[in-house]
Amino acid sequence: MKFKLTLWKLVFVVIMGLGVYSAYVRYAHGLGAVSNMNDQFPWGIWIGFDVLCGVMLAAGGFIVTGAVHLLNIERLHSIVRPTVLTAFLGYCLVIVGLCFDLGRPWFIWHQLIYMNPHSVMFEVGFCVMFYTTVLFFEFLPNVLERFNLKRPLKWVKNVMAILVVAGILLSTLHQSSLGTLYLIMPSKLHPFWYSPALPFFFFGSAIAVGLAMTIFESSLSSRAFGRQLELPVLIELGGALLVVLWVNALLRFEDFFHRGQLGNILKPSYEAYFLWLELALAFVIPIALLSFKKVRHSSNGLYLAAVICLLGFVTNRLNVSVTGFETWVGHHYVPKWTEFMITLSIIAGGFALFGLAVKYLPIFPQEEHRVANRVAEPRPLGVAPVLEHAGD
Amino acid sequence: MSKALLYDSTMCIGCKQCEAACAAQNKLPYDDRVAAESVQSEHKYTVVLTRQDKFMRRLCMHCEHPACASVCPVGAFHKTAEGPVVYDVWKCIGCRYCMVACAFAQPKYEWQSLNPRVRKCIMCPERVKAGQQTACAEACPTGATKFGDRDDLIKEAQERIRQNPSNYVPHIYGLTEVGGTCVLLLSGVPFEQFGYPAPNKVGDVPMPEYTMRVLSKIPDFIPLWAVVLGGVYWISHRREDVAAVEAALKKDGGAR
């Protein structure tokens, strides 16, 4: 195969190179050298983004498998495989991210023997571990089909319903428990974000983001791999997203109201600016956009709404994990460049692995012939070429 | 009976003998440079803070219901019967949830280490178990830091406030905060001035209760949710079966 250096490949190589350097600093000189975390800010973006957002962005897996296998919505079938792939990669990358963040990652298996059932972290850890296993089995048919292993394929398909139920159960638990993690800090976390309802918000936002991420990932791969966009499917997801966003927004409003924060959120303050940004991106703009039928029925409109919504909920989780602590701590936390590079290279690695999987596995089986004969198409999207050549 | 430390800041002269004794007990470096550091760190478990002519110690509060022990996924922290909250380094995986969860921000981390440990005052557990007082209490020349049974120290603290009400803010910090702590504080100025969370802000509810309210529902939630999900599966697929049978019957009927 001819190797062609494109701009995006160059960007990928640069990110990965700097990521490798940062990883070296992390393991050769310690957490203090690689990050701006300190005793006041023991959790930085590796928890705030890599774990909290990573798990949230991988939520599409349990939602789409649930819709197809549990609710029996056959017409969504075509997006199950890419969504499961996204989720499986997402969880694997969360674990990779954890191996950078944990001070003693070589003892991560202690989770299995020194169990503390009173710890939310223990529950999250176990759920993530089991759910990654479930996702592995949900993803396995791709590999089995590729190598034409019919009997094991049949076994996996026979237990698929159980896997899907287990996946939803585990996801419900740990998606909400990521919010429960913060319940023990009522005096530290800013009242804009500390709420007894945090577990519900984390679960609700996971459903919204799972839908938005599925729209995002479908739009992206349709452009990158020259696939036909499943527009009717995305329109349906967009409609569901609108409803879920409304429910989320109403719950947040209720919460602000009952905790007497409505007056405070309108007053300008450091936290209020971040809250406004979060609420605008997560709720106001996507809901406004999706309310127009024209937007909801156009691939670009859906893509735009999904991306803004994703940014909004990422802002939300960073607010919970970083912004919300800054007043209590008394100073700001800004990640060091090496911290960013680790996170960026994990994301870049995710894109590359997705591209590789699509190239070598029957993720989009019914369209293989089209991929083979595809002609050059306009690519309006920046990141798409990364995906396209990721497998080279 | 639980042991405790009573620190009366009005009796403190800021000599930092407790700091030095703590360092010696825990085999930590201590010199003029460390003495001048006014923050706790992985090499300084306790610090004597100075504001004008007032002093205040910071150290692990040894909560009756410690958040650190509750949040640790591997149970690396536990509360001993004698009172100290201690740390088992070999269990720790380094998630630092203890540091985030502690309302008093006491656990510190060895950020520069390649095999980092969480560090904090552990209230000299061997000495306490052997019936001795802690190193800091032993070193204190004025009795500002006093070691004893928690109940006795509470009575003594109440007595001191009653006898000299003008000397003290009328509050024993740690008596009820986060459900009670084994370090009790008396002060002539509000505790917030030295970085302690205000009593009304930190509250009297043991921190682990906030998460247990949710966690305790999980054992009931799992079977319930599993049954619901299974039921949804059954109904949605049953519909398909029924539709197929009905279609077949219809076809059958039409042919006849």
Tab-separated table of N, CA, C and O in Angstrom, chain B residues 38-130:
chain	number	residue	atom	x	y	z
B	38	SER	N	4.360	27.049	55.679
B	38	SER	CA	3.086	27.249	56.394
B	38	SER	C	1.950	26.444	55.768
B	38	SER	O	0.785	26.765	55.948
B	39	VAL	N	2.299	25.439	54.973
B	39	VAL	CA	1.260	24.550	54.442
B	39	VAL	C	1.610	23.111	54.784
B	39	VAL	O	2.783	22.759	54.916
B	40	GLN	N	0.572	22.306	54.918
B	40	GLN	CA	0.804	20.880	55.102
B	40	GLN	C	1.186	20.271	53.757
B	40	GLN	O	0.776	20.747	52.708
B	41	SER	N	1.966	19.215	53.827
B	41	SER	CA	2.377	18.567	52.581
B	41	SER	C	2.735	17.126	52.892
B	41	SER	O	2.561	16.666	54.021
B	42	GLU	N	3.253	16.442	51.876
B	42	GLU	CA	3.580	15.034	52.069
B	42	GLU	C	4.721	14.852	53.067
B	42	GLU	O	4.904	13.764	53.597
B	43	HIS	N	5.467	15.953	53.382
B	43	HIS	CA	6.516	15.840	54.398
B	43	HIS	C	6.208	16.678	55.638
B	43	HIS	O	7.066	16.879	56.482
B	44	LYS	N	4.995	17.176	55.716
B	44	LYS	CA	4.622	17.969	56.896
B	44	LYS	C	3.164	17.677	57.234
B	44	LYS	O	2.255	18.260	56.658
B	45	TYR	N	2.949	16.745	58.171
B	45	TYR	CA	1.583	16.287	58.454
B	45	TYR	C	0.812	17.272	59.314
B	45	TYR	O	-0.401	17.290	59.308
B	46	THR	N	1.545	18.056	60.112
B	46	THR	CA	0.858	19.060	60.924
B	46	THR	C	1.590	20.380	60.802
B	46	THR	O	2.802	20.402	60.579
B	47	VAL	N	0.840	21.460	60.920
B	47	VAL	CA	1.452	22.783	60.797
B	47	VAL	C	0.838	23.701	61.844
B	47	VAL	O	-0.337	23.569	62.188
B	48	VAL	N	1.672	24.583	62.405
B	48	VAL	CA	1.165	25.610	63.312
B	48	VAL	C	1.095	26.906	62.520
B	48	VAL	O	2.108	27.410	62.042
B	49	LEU	N	-0.127	27.399	62.332
B	49	LEU	CA	-0.326	28.617	61.555
B	49	LEU	C	-0.288	29.818	62.477
B	49	LEU	O	-0.670	29.733	63.652
B	50	THR	N	0.183	30.939	61.946
B	50	THR	CA	0.273	32.167	62.729
B	50	THR	C	-0.475	33.280	62.019
B	50	THR	O	-0.290	33.494	60.829
B	51	ARG	N	-1.378	33.964	62.748
B	51	ARG	CA	-2.012	35.182	62.238
B	51	ARG	C	-1.868	36.222	63.341
B	51	ARG	O	-2.492	36.072	64.396
B	52	GLN	N	-1.066	37.230	63.110
B	52	GLN	CA	-0.684	38.192	64.152
B	52	GLN	C	-0.209	37.429	65.398
B	52	GLN	O	0.719	36.645	65.300
B	53	ASP	N	-0.933	37.604	66.529
B	53	ASP	CA	-0.475	36.910	67.736
B	53	ASP	C	-1.285	35.652	68.008
B	53	ASP	O	-1.250	35.107	69.097
B	54	LYS	N	-2.043	35.203	67.012
B	54	LYS	CA	-2.865	34.009	67.208
B	54	LYS	C	-2.246	32.816	66.471
B	54	LYS	O	-1.665	32.977	65.400
B	55	PHE	N	-2.417	31.656	67.075
B	55	PHE	CA	-1.899	30.434	66.459
B	55	PHE	C	-3.022	29.428	66.248
B	55	PHE	O	-4.057	29.494	66.909
B	56	MET	N	-2.777	28.507	65.332
B	56	MET	CA	-3.746	27.428	65.126
B	56	MET	C	-3.043	26.248	64.465
B	56	MET	O	-2.261	26.427	63.540
B	57	ARG	N	-3.337	25.068	64.987
B	57	ARG	CA	-2.763	23.861	64.374
B	57	ARG	C	-3.696	23.328	63.309
B	57	ARG	O	-4.916	23.400	63.447
B	58	ARG	N	-3.113	22.774	62.258
B	58	ARG	CA	-3.879	21.982	61.297
B	58	ARG	C	-3.316	20.573	61.336
B	58	ARG	O	-2.100	20.384	61.338
B	59	LEU	N	-4.222	19.602	61.335
B	59	LEU	CA	-3.818	18.202	61.259
B	59	LEU	C	-5.047	17.381	60.900
B	59	LEU	O	-6.157	17.923	60.893
B	60	CYS	N	-4.858	16.124	60.587
B	60	CYS	CA	-6.001	15.260	60.293
B	60	CYS	C	-6.936	15.266	61.488
B	60	CYS	O	-6.497	15.178	62.633
B	61	MET	N	-8.250	15.388	61.219
B	61	MET	CA	-9.216	15.503	62.301
B	61	MET	C	-9.607	14.141	62.892
B	61	MET	O	-10.255	14.062	63.914
B	62	HIS	N	-9.233	13.061	62.228
B	62	HIS	CA	-9.584	11.710	62.677
B	62	HIS	C	-11.079	11.600	62.979
B	62	HIS	O	-11.501	11.320	64.102
B	63	CYS	N	-11.863	11.828	61.921
B	63	CYS	CA	-13.321	11.818	62.009
B	63	CYS	C	-13.840	10.506	62.590
B	63	CYS	O	-13.253	9.451	62.378
B	64	GLU	N	-14.960	10.601	63.295
B	64	GLU	CA	-15.612	9.388	63.791
B	64	GLU	C	-16.151	8.566	62.620
B	64	GLU	O	-16.223	7.341	62.680
B	65	HIS	N	-16.568	9.270	61.557
B	65	HIS	CA	-17.047	8.599	60.341
B	65	HIS	C	-16.248	9.139	59.159
B	65	HIS	O	-16.737	9.987	58.421
B	66	PRO	N	-15.019	8.678	58.992
B	66	PRO	CA	-14.127	9.324	58.028
B	66	PRO	C	-14.573	9.153	56.571
B	66	PRO	O	-14.878	8.036	56.131
B	67	ALA	N	-14.594	10.283	55.851
B	67	ALA	CA	-14.931	10.241	54.431
B	67	ALA	C	-13.877	9.447	53.657
B	67	ALA	O	-14.200	8.665	52.766
B	68	CYS	N	-12.598	9.621	54.026
B	68	CYS	CA	-11.520	8.953	53.289
B	68	CYS	C	-11.699	7.440	53.326
B	68	CYS	O	-11.526	6.758	52.316
B	69	ALA	N	-12.067	6.919	54.518
B	69	ALA	CA	-12.233	5.469	54.642
B	69	ALA	C	-13.447	4.996	53.854
B	69	ALA	O	-13.445	3.913	53.272
B	70	SER	N	-14.477	5.851	53.815
B	70	SER	CA	-15.700	5.467	53.113
B	70	SER	C	-15.509	5.463	51.603
B	70	SER	O	-16.038	4.601	50.901
B	71	VAL	N	-14.733	6.428	51.068
B	71	VAL	CA	-14.636	6.541	49.612
B	71	VAL	C	-13.581	5.630	49.001
B	71	VAL	O	-13.633	5.340	47.807
B	72	CYS	N	-12.625	5.167	49.785
B	72	CYS	CA	-11.501	4.424	49.200
B	72	CYS	C	-11.986	3.114	48.574
B	72	CYS	O	-12.548	2.268	49.265
B	73	PRO	N	-11.769	2.938	47.265
B	73	PRO	CA	-12.298	1.738	46.606
B	73	PRO	C	-11.654	0.446	47.105
B	73	PRO	O	-12.247	-0.623	46.988
B	74	VAL	N	-10.434	0.552	47.644
B	74	VAL	CA	-9.751	-0.652	48.109
B	74	VAL	C	-9.648	-0.694	49.629
B	74	VAL	O	-8.953	-1.552	50.190
B	75	GLY	N	-10.356	0.225	50.304
B	75	GLY	CA	-10.345	0.221	51.765
B	75	GLY	C	-8.966	0.417	52.355
B	75	GLY	O	-8.598	-0.241	53.333
B	76	ALA	N	-8.191	1.338	51.773
B	76	ALA	CA	-6.837	1.563	52.280
B	76	ALA	C	-6.840	2.363	53.584
B	76	ALA	O	-5.848	2.375	54.301
B	77	PHE	N	-7.955	3.052	53.876
B	77	PHE	CA	-8.060	3.772	55.144
B	77	PHE	C	-9.018	3.027	56.060
B	77	PHE	O	-10.029	2.493	55.602
B	78	HIS	N	-8.709	2.999	57.362
B	78	HIS	CA	-9.735	2.544	58.284
B	78	HIS	C	-9.587	3.223	59.632
B	78	HIS	O	-8.512	3.694	60.008
B	79	LYS	N	-10.712	3.293	60.313
B	79	LYS	CA	-10.767	3.921	61.635
B	79	LYS	C	-10.477	2.834	62.662
B	79	LYS	O	-11.164	1.805	62.687
B	80	THR	N	-9.472	3.048	63.482
B	80	THR	CA	-9.173	2.062	64.509
B	80	THR	C	-10.070	2.282	65.722
B	80	THR	O	-10.644	3.356	65.891
B	81	ALA	N	-10.164	1.252	66.559
B	81	ALA	CA	-11.019	1.348	67.741
B	81	ALA	C	-10.540	2.449	68.670
B	81	ALA	O	-11.337	3.086	69.368
B	82	GLU	N	-9.235	2.719	68.690
B	82	GLU	CA	-8.687	3.729	69.600
B	82	GLU	C	-8.914	5.148	69.100
B	82	GLU	O	-8.653	6.111	69.834
B	83	GLY	N	-9.307	5.297	67.830
B	83	GLY	CA	-9.559	6.641	67.325
B	83	GLY	C	-8.809	7.018	66.059
B	83	GLY	O	-9.379	7.648	65.172
B	84	PRO	N	-7.505	6.668	65.954
B	84	PRO	CA	-6.768	7.086	64.759
B	84	PRO	C	-7.362	6.526	63.458
B	84	PRO	O	-7.870	5.412	63.438
B	85	VAL	N	-7.295	7.345	62.406
B	85	VAL	CA	-7.655	6.896	61.060
B	85	VAL	C	-6.342	6.608	60.335
B	85	VAL	O	-5.531	7.512	60.132
B	86	VAL	N	-6.129	5.341	60.005
B	86	VAL	CA	-4.815	4.930	59.491
B	86	VAL	C	-4.904	4.471	58.035
B	86	VAL	O	-5.993	4.250	57.498
B	87	TYR	N	-3.729	4.313	57.421
B	87	TYR	CA	-3.610	4.120	55.975
B	87	TYR	C	-2.756	2.885	55.701
B	87	TYR	O	-1.667	2.746	56.270
B	88	ASP	N	-3.269	1.978	54.874
B	88	ASP	CA	-2.494	0.795	54.479
B	88	ASP	C	-1.955	1.021	53.074
B	88	ASP	O	-2.658	0.838	52.091
B	89	VAL	N	-0.684	1.368	53.015
B	89	VAL	CA	-0.136	1.803	51.730
B	89	VAL	C	-0.174	0.679	50.688
B	89	VAL	O	-0.393	0.935	49.502
B	90	TRP	N	-0.027	-0.555	51.098
B	90	TRP	CA	0.068	-1.633	50.103
B	90	TRP	C	-1.254	-1.883	49.374
B	90	TRP	O	-1.279	-2.492	48.326
B	91	LYS	N	-2.368	-1.382	49.958
B	91	LYS	CA	-3.646	-1.539	49.260
B	91	LYS	C	-3.864	-0.437	48.226
B	91	LYS	O	-4.521	-0.646	47.216
B	92	CYS	N	-3.326	0.746	48.506
B	92	CYS	CA	-3.638	1.972	47.746
B	92	CYS	C	-3.311	1.819	46.262
B	92	CYS	O	-2.253	1.322	45.896
B	93	ILE	N	-4.281	2.266	45.415
B	93	ILE	CA	-4.018	2.267	43.980
B	93	ILE	C	-3.755	3.685	43.463
B	93	ILE	O	-3.464	3.875	42.290
B	94	GLY	N	-3.890	4.665	44.335
B	94	GLY	CA	-3.547	6.038	43.956
B	94	GLY	C	-4.629	6.788	43.220
B	94	GLY	O	-4.333	7.646	42.393
B	95	CYS	N	-5.910	6.512	43.533
B	95	CYS	CA	-6.982	7.218	42.815
B	95	CYS	C	-7.209	8.625	43.362
B	95	CYS	O	-7.811	9.451	42.705
B	96	ARG	N	-6.782	8.863	44.603
B	96	ARG	CA	-6.832	10.190	45.234
B	96	ARG	C	-8.254	10.673	45.512
B	96	ARG	O	-8.495	11.862	45.709
B	97	TYR	N	-9.196	9.742	45.539
B	97	TYR	CA	-10.574	10.106	45.908
B	97	TYR	C	-10.602	10.588	47.360
B	97	TYR	O	-11.359	11.493	47.696
B	98	CYS	N	-9.744	10.001	48.217
B	98	CYS	CA	-9.694	10.419	49.619
B	98	CYS	C	-9.387	11.912	49.727
B	98	CYS	O	-9.982	12.633	50.518
B	99	MET	N	-8.445	12.364	48.863
B	99	MET	CA	-8.031	13.768	48.916
B	99	MET	C	-9.171	14.686	48.493
B	99	MET	O	-9.375	15.754	49.063
B	100	VAL	N	-9.905	14.249	47.456
B	100	VAL	CA	-11.011	15.059	46.957
B	100	VAL	C	-12.146	15.071	47.971
B	100	VAL	O	-12.824	16.078	48.163
B	101	ALA	N	-12.354	13.931	48.637
B	101	ALA	CA	-13.526	13.785	49.490
B	101	ALA	C	-13.360	14.445	50.854
B	101	ALA	O	-14.344	14.875	51.449
B	102	CYS	N	-12.136	14.528	51.363
B	102	CYS	CA	-11.922	15.025	52.729
B	102	CYS	C	-12.368	16.477	52.853
B	102	CYS	O	-11.890	17.355	52.142
B	103	ALA	N	-13.281	16.736	53.784
B	103	ALA	CA	-13.806	18.085	53.964
B	103	ALA	C	-12.731	19.018	54.513
B	103	ALA	O	-12.840	20.231	54.406
B	104	PHE	N	-11.679	18.451	55.133
B	104	PHE	CA	-10.616	19.266	55.714
B	104	PHE	C	-9.353	19.238	54.856
B	104	PHE	O	-8.313	19.748	55.260
B	105	ALA	N	-9.438	18.614	53.683
B	105	ALA	CA	-8.319	18.547	52.734
B	105	ALA	C	-7.034	18.065	53.403
B	105	ALA	O	-5.970	18.632	53.195
B	106	GLN	N	-7.126	17.031	54.212
B	106	GLN	CA	-5.962	16.578	54.950
B	106	GLN	C	-5.034	15.611	54.199
B	106	GLN	O	-3.830	15.735	54.293
B	107	PRO	N	-5.548	14.636	53.461
B	107	PRO	CA	-4.613	13.735	52.769
B	107	PRO	C	-3.774	14.497	51.741
B	107	PRO	O	-4.302	15.286	50.957
B	108	LYS	N	-2.477	14.303	51.798
B	108	LYS	CA	-1.564	14.945	50.840
B	108	LYS	C	-0.887	13.847	50.027
B	108	LYS	O	-0.898	12.682	50.422
B	109	TYR	N	-0.295	14.240	48.908
B	109	TYR	CA	0.202	13.220	47.989
B	109	TYR	C	1.670	13.429	47.672
B	109	TYR	O	2.161	14.555	47.620
B	110	GLU	N	2.361	12.311	47.426
B	110	GLU	CA	3.770	12.389	47.022
B	110	GLU	C	3.828	12.587	45.507
B	110	GLU	O	4.069	11.639	44.754
B	111	TRP	N	3.594	13.817	45.082
B	111	TRP	CA	3.453	14.099	43.645
B	111	TRP	C	4.723	13.819	42.873
B	111	TRP	O	4.679	13.587	41.668
B	112	GLN	N	5.860	13.891	43.537
B	112	GLN	CA	7.119	13.714	42.811
B	112	GLN	C	7.552	12.245	42.769
B	112	GLN	O	8.498	11.906	42.080
B	113	SER	N	6.865	11.386	43.509
B	113	SER	CA	7.301	10.000	43.623
B	113	SER	C	6.804	9.163	42.442
B	113	SER	O	5.775	9.447	41.845
B	114	LEU	N	7.536	8.112	42.128
B	114	LEU	CA	7.105	7.189	41.074
B	114	LEU	C	6.228	6.079	41.638
B	114	LEU	O	5.626	5.316	40.892
B	115	ASN	N	6.203	5.966	42.960
B	115	ASN	CA	5.301	5.006	43.593
B	115	ASN	C	4.623	5.728	44.750
B	115	ASN	O	4.842	5.407	45.920
B	116	PRO	N	3.814	6.745	44.404
B	116	PRO	CA	3.389	7.721	45.411
B	116	PRO	C	2.435	7.147	46.469
B	116	PRO	O	1.661	6.230	46.204
B	117	ARG	N	2.546	7.738	47.656
B	117	ARG	CA	1.671	7.360	48.766
B	117	ARG	C	0.849	8.570	49.192
B	117	ARG	O	1.266	9.714	48.981
B	118	VAL	N	-0.292	8.306	49.806
B	118	VAL	CA	-1.066	9.363	50.439
B	118	VAL	C	-0.472	9.565	51.826
B	118	VAL	O	-0.185	8.597	52.530
B	119	ARG	N	-0.262	10.811	52.196
B	119	ARG	CA	0.350	11.107	53.488
B	119	ARG	C	-0.564	11.989	54.320
B	119	ARG	O	-1.155	12.934	53.800
B	120	LYS	N	-0.689	11.648	55.582
B	120	LYS	CA	-1.435	12.510	56.506
B	120	LYS	C	-1.093	12.090	57.916
B	120	LYS	O	-0.472	11.034	58.114
B	121	CYS	N	-1.481	12.902	58.890
B	121	CYS	CA	-1.336	12.534	60.293
B	121	CYS	C	-2.127	11.259	60.538
B	121	CYS	O	-3.288	11.158	60.133
B	122	ILE	N	-1.472	10.278	61.172
B	122	ILE	CA	-2.198	9.042	61.474
B	122	ILE	C	-2.359	8.864	62.988
B	122	ILE	O	-2.709	7.807	63.469
B	123	MET	N	-2.098	9.916	63.737
B	123	MET	CA	-2.301	9.960	65.196
B	123	MET	C	-1.504	8.864	65.904
B	123	MET	O	-2.006	8.201	66.821
B	124	CYS	N	-0.263	8.708	65.484
B	124	CYS	CA	0.678	7.789	66.134
B	124	CYS	C	-0.003	6.496	66.618
B	124	CYS	O	-0.035	6.239	67.840
B	125	PRO	N	-0.542	5.683	65.719
B	125	PRO	CA	-1.385	4.557	66.163
B	125	PRO	C	-0.667	3.560	67.071
B	125	PRO	O	-1.290	3.029	67.992
B	126	GLU	N	0.641	3.344	66.836
B	126	GLU	CA	1.344	2.370	67.690
B	126	GLU	C	1.454	2.891	69.115
B	126	GLU	O	1.242	2.154	70.075
B	127	ARG	N	1.808	4.156	69.232
B	127	ARG	CA	1.919	4.766	70.564
B	127	ARG	C	0.569	4.723	71.274
B	127	ARG	O	0.475	4.355	72.452
B	128	VAL	N	-0.496	5.112	70.526
B	128	VAL	CA	-1.823	5.159	71.144
B	128	VAL	C	-2.239	3.770	71.597
B	128	VAL	O	-2.771	3.577	72.691
B	129	LYS	N	-1.955	2.775	70.755
B	129	LYS	CA	-2.330	1.409	71.084
B	129	LYS	C	-1.576	0.933	72.325
B	129	LYS	O	-2.108	0.179	73.146
B	130	ALA	N	-0.335	1.424	72.460
B	130	ALA	CA	0.481	1.023	73.609
B	130	ALA	C	0.155	1.853	74.847
B	130	ALA	O	0.853	1.769	75.865
